[in-house]
Structure formats: C-alpha cells, structure tokens
C-alpha cells in the first residue's frame, strides 16, 4: 500500500507521526527512515519518497526535528535528522490521539 | 553519529544563498537515490537499471526538488528578516549598554548634539513662522503694500498716503483689483470694567474683504455699512476679554462715546502687514476724520499679472493728478509698491540671519566634534571588527554594527535636541527679541509636527554624514593585517590628516564666531551708550490720548494740559515735568516744512514735528546750542516761535544763523514762524536710526486747525524724578482721574527702559552669537585636545627615543604645545580671512563699528591661541611624564 500524496491531512499527520517515531531510535537520514518504516510494517507501508522528504523538511521547519550533515555508513555525505524535545512532546500527544482514534474505529468495525 | 552543537537556527551564519539551498537538497535526494539504487542492485538489477528504477520509484523528482527549494528559500528569507530585526535590537541594546558604562564622554557628546539640534530647531521655527509661512489671506502673492516715496535722505522705505490719493486710486486705478487703507487709532472704551484705552484701527475701503481672510465669527464690514457704525474685533481681544463667546455679534461697544455694533471677529492669524495685528478693534474711518489730508497705510490687490513697478507708476500719476487738482503745495515724490513678502523679510531679516548663521555654525562644529569622536571610537575597535569579519560576518553585518552605534548616539542627541528646541522657543517668546513694531507676536511661531520632522531629518542627515560615514571609513581594514598588529595602534596617514583638517576647520569657525561676537557686543554697547541727546536717568514717562469727542478744540486740550502739569508738578519728588507729542526714541510724525530762503521744489525740506511744553528741554536736559529754549514769554497769543535741532540747522540752514530764520509747519503756509533756538539732537524711531531734522512747537502756541489734532491730542508726559521717590502709578492715575475720570493713562516707562527697548534687537543678536561663540570655543578646544592627545600617543615611541637621546622634558613640552598652537594658528588665520571676506554683509548688523576693526580681530585671534595653548597643556604634560624605556618598548 503506497500512501498517495493527494490523500487527506490525516494521512499527512500519520506520515509525520511515523517519522517522528522512527527518529526516536536515534539520528537517521531520509533513506534510513524510509527503510526502517518499510521493514517495521513488514512491507505493508511504503512511504512515497517525495512525500517523505516533504514531511522531513516540514517537520524541520517546525523545529520538531533538526538536521545536520554527516557521513553515512558507507562514507557518503548525508543529511541526518534528529528529533527535538518539542518533537518528542508532539509525538506523544499525537500518538495517544491516534491510539484513541484507532480504538474508536476498531470498536465500530468489530461490532457484529 | 551525533549532531554537534545545537545551533539555534536564527543565528546561523553565514547565510545560505539559493545556490547553497539547492545544492543541499540535490545532495540529499541524490544520496537517497544512490542508496535505493544500491539496494536494487543487491536484489539483482544492473547498475543502470537500478538507477532508473530508483528514479521511477521516487516519484516526481523535479517537482519535489522545486517545492523543497521554494519552501527552504522562503524559510531562509524569513530567518534573515528575523535575524536582521534581532541584530538591530541587539546592536541597539549593546550601544546603549556601552554608553551606560562610559557615560562621561557620551554625555558630553550627546549634550553638544542636543544643544545644536535644539538651536537649529528654534531658528528654523522662527524662520518658518515669520518668513516662510504662507500668509493666510486669499492669493497672497497679489497683495501689496503701497506708500508714498519718502524723501531721498530718509532711512525708511515708505510713508503713509493721503486719503485724497487713496480715493483717487479707488476710483480710477486700472491695475488694481481693490485698494483700502487703515490708520492706527486709540480709543477710550467704556467697557464693563470701566474706561480703558485700547489700540485699534480705522479703515477706509473694504479692507477685510480685500484681504480675504476668513472671519472667525460674523462678517467683515464694507464701506456700504459704515453708516450703521459697525465694529470688528480682533481674535485675541475677543478671546481674552469675551471668552470667545459666540453671541458677541450684535453687542454694543462704546468707543470714545460713540456706540458701535459688533458685526464680526477677525481670524486668529490675519497675516496682515506686521504693524496691524496688535489692534483690538476696527471701525470705519469716522466722517470727521475723512479729510483729504488724513494719512493712511494702504494695502491693495494687484489685478492680473500687473508688476509692482508698473503699478507704482500708474498710482504715482493718479496721485499727482489729484494733488494738482487740489492745489497741494508739496507734491509727493512718487509711489512705492512692495509685496507683503518683501516687507515681512525686511522687517525681521537681520535678527533671523544672525540666528540662522549662529545655529548653523554651531551645528557644524558640534557635528564635526561628535563625528571625530565616533571615528576615534571606531579606530579603537578595529581589531574586534576584524575578528568578527574573519568569523564570517558579512560586510553588511559589520556596516550595520557600526551604523547602529552611531545612530543610537545621534538619535538620543536628536531627541533631546527636539525637547531643548521646544524649551528654546518658549524662552524666545519670553524674551521677545523683536520690536513690537516688527512682528505681531511670536504666537504664530509654533511647535508642530513639521518641526519635529525637520529636527528628525536634520539629525538623520548629520548623523549619517558625520557619524556613520566616517565611522565606516575608519573601520574598513584587512582582517588579517589588523589582527596581527597589536591593539588599536597606528592609524593611517590619511585619516590622521583628515582629523587634523577637521580640528583646523573647527578653530577657524570658532575664530570667526568669536570675532563676530566681539563686534556685535561692541555694536550693542555703542548703541546703548551713544549720545542720546537727553538724560535718560531719573526720567519717568507716560502717555495720554485725548479723544476728539471730549476735547474737540485745541483750547480745550490746552486747558487740560495746563491743569495736568500743574497737578503733576505738585506731586512730591517731582523736580520737573513737561509734555511732548513724541517721546525720545519713540515714533514721531514727519512732514514737509517750508524753510525761508530754500527752494524746496527739487529737494523737499522735511522734519519731524513735535509739540512740547515750555519746560520740556529743561526736563529732559537737552542742551541748547544756539539761541534759547522756550520761555514763559512764548504764550498763546504771543509771537509764534519754534525751535529746531542741530540736524535741521546743519541741513537746511547751513552757512547762516539758524536763529532768526523762519519756517512753517505746513506746506501751504509761508514760512512765518521764527526760529529762536537750536537744541541738541535727540534720537527718534530707534537707536540705530540717524538723527532726524526736527522742529519743536510750543504747546501753548498750537493753532486750531488740522495740525492741532495731530500734534495736540497725544500727550506724553516726562517727569524728572531725581531721588527714586517716584510717585506710584496709582497716584498718577488718581491725579489724571481727578481731571478727567474717563481718561486712562498708558505705558509708564522709565527713561532707561525706553533705551533698553530700543536696543533690544541688537542686544539679543549680540547675546546669541556670544553664546554660540563660547560653545564653539569650548568644542574646538576639546577637539584640539583630542587630536593632540592622540598625536602624543602615537609619537610616544619617538618621544621616548628623543628623551633617551638627551632631550629634556621641557623641550618636549614645548614641542607639543608648539604643535597645538601652530594648528590653532592655521585655523585662526583661516577664520580671520573668512571674516574679512564676509565683512560687507556683517557690516549691516553693526553699529558704530567697522567689521575689520583690528582690535576685535586681534582680540579674538589672541583668545583662540590662548585657548589652544591651554588645550595643549594636558597632552604636553603627559609627554613630560613619559618613561623613555617604557615608551620605546611599548608598542
């Protein structure tokens, strides 16, 4: 399932959430984030690359993550992102919202 | 992999250009694609296939790059803006803090700036209000003042016009759209608080509609409604005495016993010729006063594009025609037409020019002083700036850093200057440096937004020119070179010479100012101490105006005068008392006076005419030079005699004895009055005016007729009160009231007050320039001190070497002092040269002094050199205390 760019803000918020969560594991470059999400969702979820980078830059502008240039594991110049304290706060808030939302939806869907 | 320090985004330096931004994004995306391609290769694709597959999987690469760049650039711009604001704030705060830490020098400099900006504000306000302001009347460029041409040797530029001429112009002048006249008048107003004297005017023609000034209340009167006895009030009078009531229309006014009805109130600012605005009430000229001989001030409106010179010719012809018709013996010399603007400038010109010159020079000196201060500050901080530059501050950043400091400085000075300017205006209003005749009141000079704007722009412009620009130039250095050399050490040759040049210029300006101050001071002293022709000490004067209604005949007036003098002379402490129709230093009526044996057709003989009591010359202690003064024998029905003054005798009776010659008081009559004496000249009209030829008539002998009301109705009383036991005002009023309860007395002044009033303008000018000169002197001394101190610092090594080689401390002291005096010497020379160059324009302001007087020039020069020597002492002293080894070693 590829998340299309023209989907709703909900989807956009979801992408942000996933990225933030991913970065709690430590600083990572854009490709790494994408790879990890795909692995974690067992291939179910593949972020559209364009959307990923839009999201990363957007999050950076909002100071939820910050970036710096570094050297990747194969000695290439790469831009690394790290989550900020504000980002962690946002993550926890949005994450609990998402859980509530999901529970509510599931509650309805699982009826009968 | 850790991110390094946490760099706050807003403070990132250097800024990223668009190219940088795009490069970063490209790198990031390329990295992504490369990683994906690698993965795909691992899964078995060929490198090329992996690459194109990676590209395909990405999605729209171009679009992404575009939108990411756009977003990043926008973010960058926002950051820069915020950083700029933040930097402005930071620099301003820092500038404030550094001023706070070292307030001494800063306070001096700010004070100096404030004073000079304040002075400029005051002067500009005066010039604006008194000269530049557009007159608040309809189409002011077409309104002119018309007068008779005065005799060729008279000092004034125009005279009043005969009513007959005015009427002729009204009827037949084609180049005028309207003409009207007015005459000063004093009335006894029986108001709610009892009778009092008020000044006013009487009008012929439609004066107010002609000017087109909008009435505050009601309407102006025209010739048509003179029968209904209308009166118009001035704005100030209406406000002060009637509390600006709107129901004042229709009120009745008792003026000199006649009832008038108020029809309107003039606007606050009528912009009328300066002489006008002090009048409280205006009425149409009464029938009894409408004689062809009556003299009026005339105002007219030019028709179309008529030129004043051409108009003057036409009016002159019409005037001649009327004079021929009426058989007037003495013809006017012609007509003068002046625009209102010219008149305005001529009246206040000299004082304003002085103020302006003084303020400008002060501003210049202050700015150069503060400017050099800024430059010095910048030089000290070059090292710091160099370090900043090497850390990546862009040149704009540095420029802003330098500019911010200067602008903070100048803004404080400017703001204080505005406040001082407002205070200064209040002070000027209190001092009233202009004569009451010259301008209505300084109320029209106000403090408004335009003034603030002017002050702000002056501060900004001078701040940029003298503060920011030099500071920037001083801070332009190669980073590496400066960081290597130690401290804020040597300065470049050029900037050094620049500063020397500035100091020399300051000394020159100060010298010019000091010289001018000395000259003006001398003028002022000369004016006040010249031979006045009368003894102003122990003299008390006051005035009465006898209204025509109560005193219709000269006989009646004479009766009053005798009774008054008898009453006054009986007062304790009065040594002598007399009356005259014209006080010394006051205005005097001037007219043509045929003199026996002189043909006055080419060169008219004219003189000031005064009616004096027989005891007058004795009371004012005017010396009799030839013949005698009036005596008890000069009674009403005795032989009519007159006395003339020196100037009259010299001018019209040269080569023969004045005593025994004859003259007459009116152009028609043959010279039948015998001159019995010649007295000392007395100044009239003003201290700086020349003596006028004058004729004195004994009050007892004024004949009934038109001249009688002119000479007999104004009684100015002079009393000699030798022992400071002057009768109180109340006592005087009682005595007058006892004779006529409806007659108020006005304007009690001592002789010395009369003199002071006359000298006010000159004294004010002298005082202003003296103040400015003192300030300029102090500033130049400071500037000189600063330059010398720097000089000594720079040459400390050289001096150390000299000392080690055997030069004594004394020699070095002399050397430094010598430098100081030499510098000042150059400045003084330039300053004196400037004064010599401007001597002619300066002459106009002086009295009894030539502009090139060697004593004044020499004195000022000496003063400057002494000041320079004193300023050099400080730095020179420091040289003496130099330790040679330290000096040589220290770098």
Short mmCIF file of N, CA and C in Angstrom, two decimals, chain A residues 5 27 29-31 34-35 38 48-50 52-54 56-57 60-61 63 66-74 76-82 84-85, chain B residues 1-7 9 16 23-25 27-39 54 57-60 63-64 67-68 71-72 75:
data_model
loop_
_atom_site.label_atom_id
_atom_site.label_comp_id
_atom_site.label_asym_id
_atom_site.label_seq_id
_atom_site.Cartn_x
_atom_site.Cartn_y
_atom_site.Cartn_z
N UNK A 5 -0.09 10.94 -2.34
CA UNK A 5 0.07 12.30 -1.84
C UNK A 5 -1.24 13.06 -1.75
N UNK A 27 19.42 9.41 15.49
CA UNK A 27 19.53 10.21 14.26
C UNK A 27 19.60 9.29 13.05
N UNK A 29 19.25 9.24 8.43
CA UNK A 29 19.00 10.03 7.21
C UNK A 29 17.68 9.57 6.59
N UNK A 30 17.25 10.35 5.59
CA UNK A 30 15.93 10.15 5.00
C UNK A 30 15.73 8.71 4.49
N UNK A 31 16.73 8.20 3.82
CA UNK A 31 16.60 6.85 3.26
C UNK A 31 16.45 5.83 4.37
N UNK A 34 12.95 5.80 5.73
CA UNK A 34 12.04 5.09 4.83
C UNK A 34 12.24 3.58 4.94
N UNK A 35 13.51 3.15 4.94
CA UNK A 35 13.81 1.72 5.01
C UNK A 35 13.27 1.11 6.29
N UNK A 38 9.50 0.70 6.30
CA UNK A 38 9.06 -0.40 5.45
C UNK A 38 9.31 -1.72 6.14
N UNK A 48 5.84 7.04 0.10
CA UNK A 48 6.24 7.69 -1.15
C UNK A 48 7.42 8.60 -0.84
N UNK A 49 8.47 8.43 -1.61
CA UNK A 49 9.71 9.17 -1.31
C UNK A 49 9.51 10.68 -1.30
N UNK A 50 8.79 11.14 -2.31
CA UNK A 50 8.58 12.60 -2.37
C UNK A 50 7.89 13.08 -1.11
N UNK A 52 7.90 11.68 1.73
CA UNK A 52 8.81 11.57 2.86
C UNK A 52 9.63 12.83 3.01
N UNK A 53 10.26 13.25 1.92
CA UNK A 53 11.14 14.43 2.04
C UNK A 53 10.38 15.70 2.31
N UNK A 54 9.16 15.81 1.72
CA UNK A 54 8.33 16.97 2.07
C UNK A 54 8.08 16.97 3.56
N UNK A 56 9.85 15.50 5.95
CA UNK A 56 11.05 15.79 6.74
C UNK A 56 11.34 17.29 6.78
N UNK A 57 11.27 17.90 5.63
CA UNK A 57 11.55 19.35 5.62
C UNK A 57 10.52 20.15 6.39
N UNK A 60 11.15 19.81 9.98
CA UNK A 60 12.32 20.59 10.38
C UNK A 60 11.96 22.06 10.53
N UNK A 61 11.14 22.53 9.59
CA UNK A 61 10.76 23.94 9.69
C UNK A 61 10.01 24.22 10.96
N UNK A 63 10.61 22.88 13.67
CA UNK A 63 11.51 22.61 14.79
C UNK A 63 11.14 21.37 15.58
N UNK A 66 15.61 18.28 13.86
CA UNK A 66 16.65 19.16 13.34
C UNK A 66 17.64 18.31 12.55
N UNK A 67 18.40 19.02 11.73
CA UNK A 67 19.25 18.26 10.80
C UNK A 67 20.68 18.74 10.87
N UNK A 68 21.56 17.90 10.39
CA UNK A 68 22.95 18.30 10.23
C UNK A 68 23.57 17.37 9.22
N UNK A 69 24.58 17.83 8.56
CA UNK A 69 25.25 16.98 7.59
C UNK A 69 26.26 16.09 8.29
N UNK A 70 26.27 14.85 7.83
CA UNK A 70 27.24 13.93 8.42
C UNK A 70 27.72 12.94 7.37
N UNK A 71 28.33 11.88 7.84
CA UNK A 71 28.83 10.85 6.91
C UNK A 71 28.07 9.56 7.16
N UNK A 72 27.59 8.96 6.08
CA UNK A 72 26.76 7.77 6.24
C UNK A 72 27.64 6.53 6.49
N UNK A 73 26.96 5.41 6.67
CA UNK A 73 27.71 4.18 6.97
C UNK A 73 28.62 3.78 5.81
N UNK A 74 28.29 4.19 4.60
CA UNK A 74 29.22 3.88 3.50
C UNK A 74 29.96 5.13 3.03
N UNK A 76 29.39 8.26 2.63
CA UNK A 76 28.87 9.28 1.73
C UNK A 76 28.32 10.43 2.57
N UNK A 77 28.29 11.61 1.95
CA UNK A 77 27.78 12.78 2.66
C UNK A 77 26.27 12.68 2.70
N UNK A 78 25.71 12.71 3.93
CA UNK A 78 24.26 12.58 4.02
C UNK A 78 23.73 13.52 5.07
N UNK A 79 22.44 13.86 4.92
CA UNK A 79 21.81 14.76 5.87
C UNK A 79 21.10 13.94 6.93
N UNK A 80 21.51 14.08 8.16
CA UNK A 80 20.93 13.34 9.26
C UNK A 80 19.91 14.17 10.02
N UNK A 81 18.86 13.49 10.42
CA UNK A 81 17.82 14.19 11.19
C UNK A 81 17.76 13.64 12.60
N UNK A 82 17.44 14.50 13.54
CA UNK A 82 17.32 14.08 14.94
C UNK A 82 16.06 14.71 15.52
N UNK A 84 13.73 16.53 18.19
CA UNK A 84 13.95 17.52 19.23
C UNK A 84 13.02 17.26 20.40
N UNK A 85 13.22 18.01 21.45
CA UNK A 85 12.35 17.82 22.59
C UNK A 85 10.93 18.17 22.24
N UNK B 1 26.80 8.65 15.18
CA UNK B 1 26.65 9.94 14.53
C UNK B 1 25.87 10.88 15.40
N UNK B 2 26.51 11.89 15.84
CA UNK B 2 25.74 12.81 16.65
C UNK B 2 25.76 14.15 15.99
N UNK B 3 24.76 14.83 16.19
CA UNK B 3 24.78 16.22 15.75
C UNK B 3 25.69 16.97 16.68
N UNK B 4 26.34 17.89 16.18
CA UNK B 4 27.25 18.65 17.01
C UNK B 4 26.51 19.61 17.91
N UNK B 5 27.09 20.79 18.06
CA UNK B 5 26.41 21.74 18.95
C UNK B 5 25.03 22.06 18.43
N UNK B 6 24.22 22.51 19.31
CA UNK B 6 22.86 22.85 18.94
C UNK B 6 22.87 24.28 18.44
N UNK B 7 22.78 24.43 17.17
CA UNK B 7 22.87 25.79 16.64
C UNK B 7 21.47 26.36 16.49
N UNK B 9 18.66 28.13 14.99
CA UNK B 9 18.52 28.37 13.57
C UNK B 9 18.65 29.86 13.24
N UNK B 16 22.64 31.17 3.84
CA UNK B 16 22.72 30.29 2.68
C UNK B 16 22.11 31.02 1.49
N UNK B 23 21.74 23.16 -3.66
CA UNK B 23 22.79 22.13 -3.64
C UNK B 23 22.53 21.13 -2.52
N UNK B 24 22.15 21.68 -1.35
CA UNK B 24 21.86 20.78 -0.24
C UNK B 24 20.76 19.80 -0.58
N UNK B 25 19.71 20.35 -1.15
CA UNK B 25 18.56 19.48 -1.47
C UNK B 25 18.96 18.43 -2.50
N UNK B 27 21.90 17.23 -3.02
CA UNK B 27 22.75 16.22 -2.36
C UNK B 27 21.91 15.21 -1.60
N UNK B 28 20.95 15.76 -0.87
CA UNK B 28 20.15 14.86 -0.04
C UNK B 28 19.39 13.85 -0.91
N UNK B 29 18.76 14.38 -1.95
CA UNK B 29 17.96 13.49 -2.80
C UNK B 29 18.86 12.52 -3.57
N UNK B 30 19.99 13.02 -4.00
CA UNK B 30 20.91 12.12 -4.71
C UNK B 30 21.35 10.98 -3.82
N UNK B 31 21.62 11.32 -2.58
CA UNK B 31 22.02 10.28 -1.63
C UNK B 31 20.93 9.22 -1.53
N UNK B 32 19.70 9.71 -1.42
CA UNK B 32 18.57 8.78 -1.32
C UNK B 32 18.52 7.86 -2.54
N UNK B 33 18.61 8.48 -3.71
CA UNK B 33 18.52 7.68 -4.93
C UNK B 33 19.68 6.69 -5.01
N UNK B 34 20.85 7.16 -4.59
CA UNK B 34 22.01 6.26 -4.65
C UNK B 34 21.80 5.05 -3.73
N UNK B 35 21.28 5.29 -2.55
CA UNK B 35 21.03 4.20 -1.60
C UNK B 35 20.00 3.23 -2.14
N UNK B 36 18.94 3.80 -2.74
CA UNK B 36 17.91 2.92 -3.30
C UNK B 36 18.48 2.10 -4.46
N UNK B 37 19.28 2.76 -5.28
CA UNK B 37 19.87 2.05 -6.43
C UNK B 37 20.74 0.89 -5.93
N UNK B 38 21.51 1.17 -4.86
CA UNK B 38 22.36 0.14 -4.30
C UNK B 38 21.54 -1.05 -3.84
N UNK B 39 20.44 -0.74 -3.13
CA UNK B 39 19.56 -1.84 -2.70
C UNK B 39 19.06 -2.66 -3.86
N UNK B 54 15.18 3.26 -9.43
CA UNK B 54 15.16 4.12 -8.24
C UNK B 54 14.47 5.43 -8.56
N UNK B 57 10.82 4.93 -8.88
CA UNK B 57 10.14 4.71 -7.59
C UNK B 57 10.03 6.00 -6.78
N UNK B 58 10.91 6.93 -7.06
CA UNK B 58 10.88 8.15 -6.24
C UNK B 58 9.59 8.92 -6.43
N UNK B 59 9.19 8.96 -7.69
CA UNK B 59 8.03 9.81 -7.94
C UNK B 59 8.48 11.00 -8.73
N UNK B 60 7.85 12.07 -8.55
CA UNK B 60 8.17 13.24 -9.36
C UNK B 60 9.36 13.96 -8.74
N UNK B 63 9.56 17.93 -9.37
CA UNK B 63 8.57 18.66 -8.60
C UNK B 63 8.98 18.75 -7.15
N UNK B 64 9.51 17.62 -6.67
CA UNK B 64 9.92 17.62 -5.27
C UNK B 64 11.04 18.60 -5.03
N UNK B 67 9.62 22.14 -5.04
CA UNK B 67 8.83 22.59 -3.89
C UNK B 67 9.70 22.65 -2.64
N UNK B 68 10.64 21.71 -2.52
CA UNK B 68 11.52 21.77 -1.34
C UNK B 68 12.38 23.03 -1.38
N UNK B 71 10.27 26.09 -0.59
CA UNK B 71 9.96 26.18 0.83
C UNK B 71 11.19 26.58 1.63
N UNK B 72 12.34 25.98 1.28
CA UNK B 72 13.56 26.28 2.03
C UNK B 72 13.97 27.74 1.84
N UNK B 75 11.84 29.94 3.84
CA UNK B 75 12.25 29.85 5.24
C UNK B 75 13.50 30.67 5.50
#
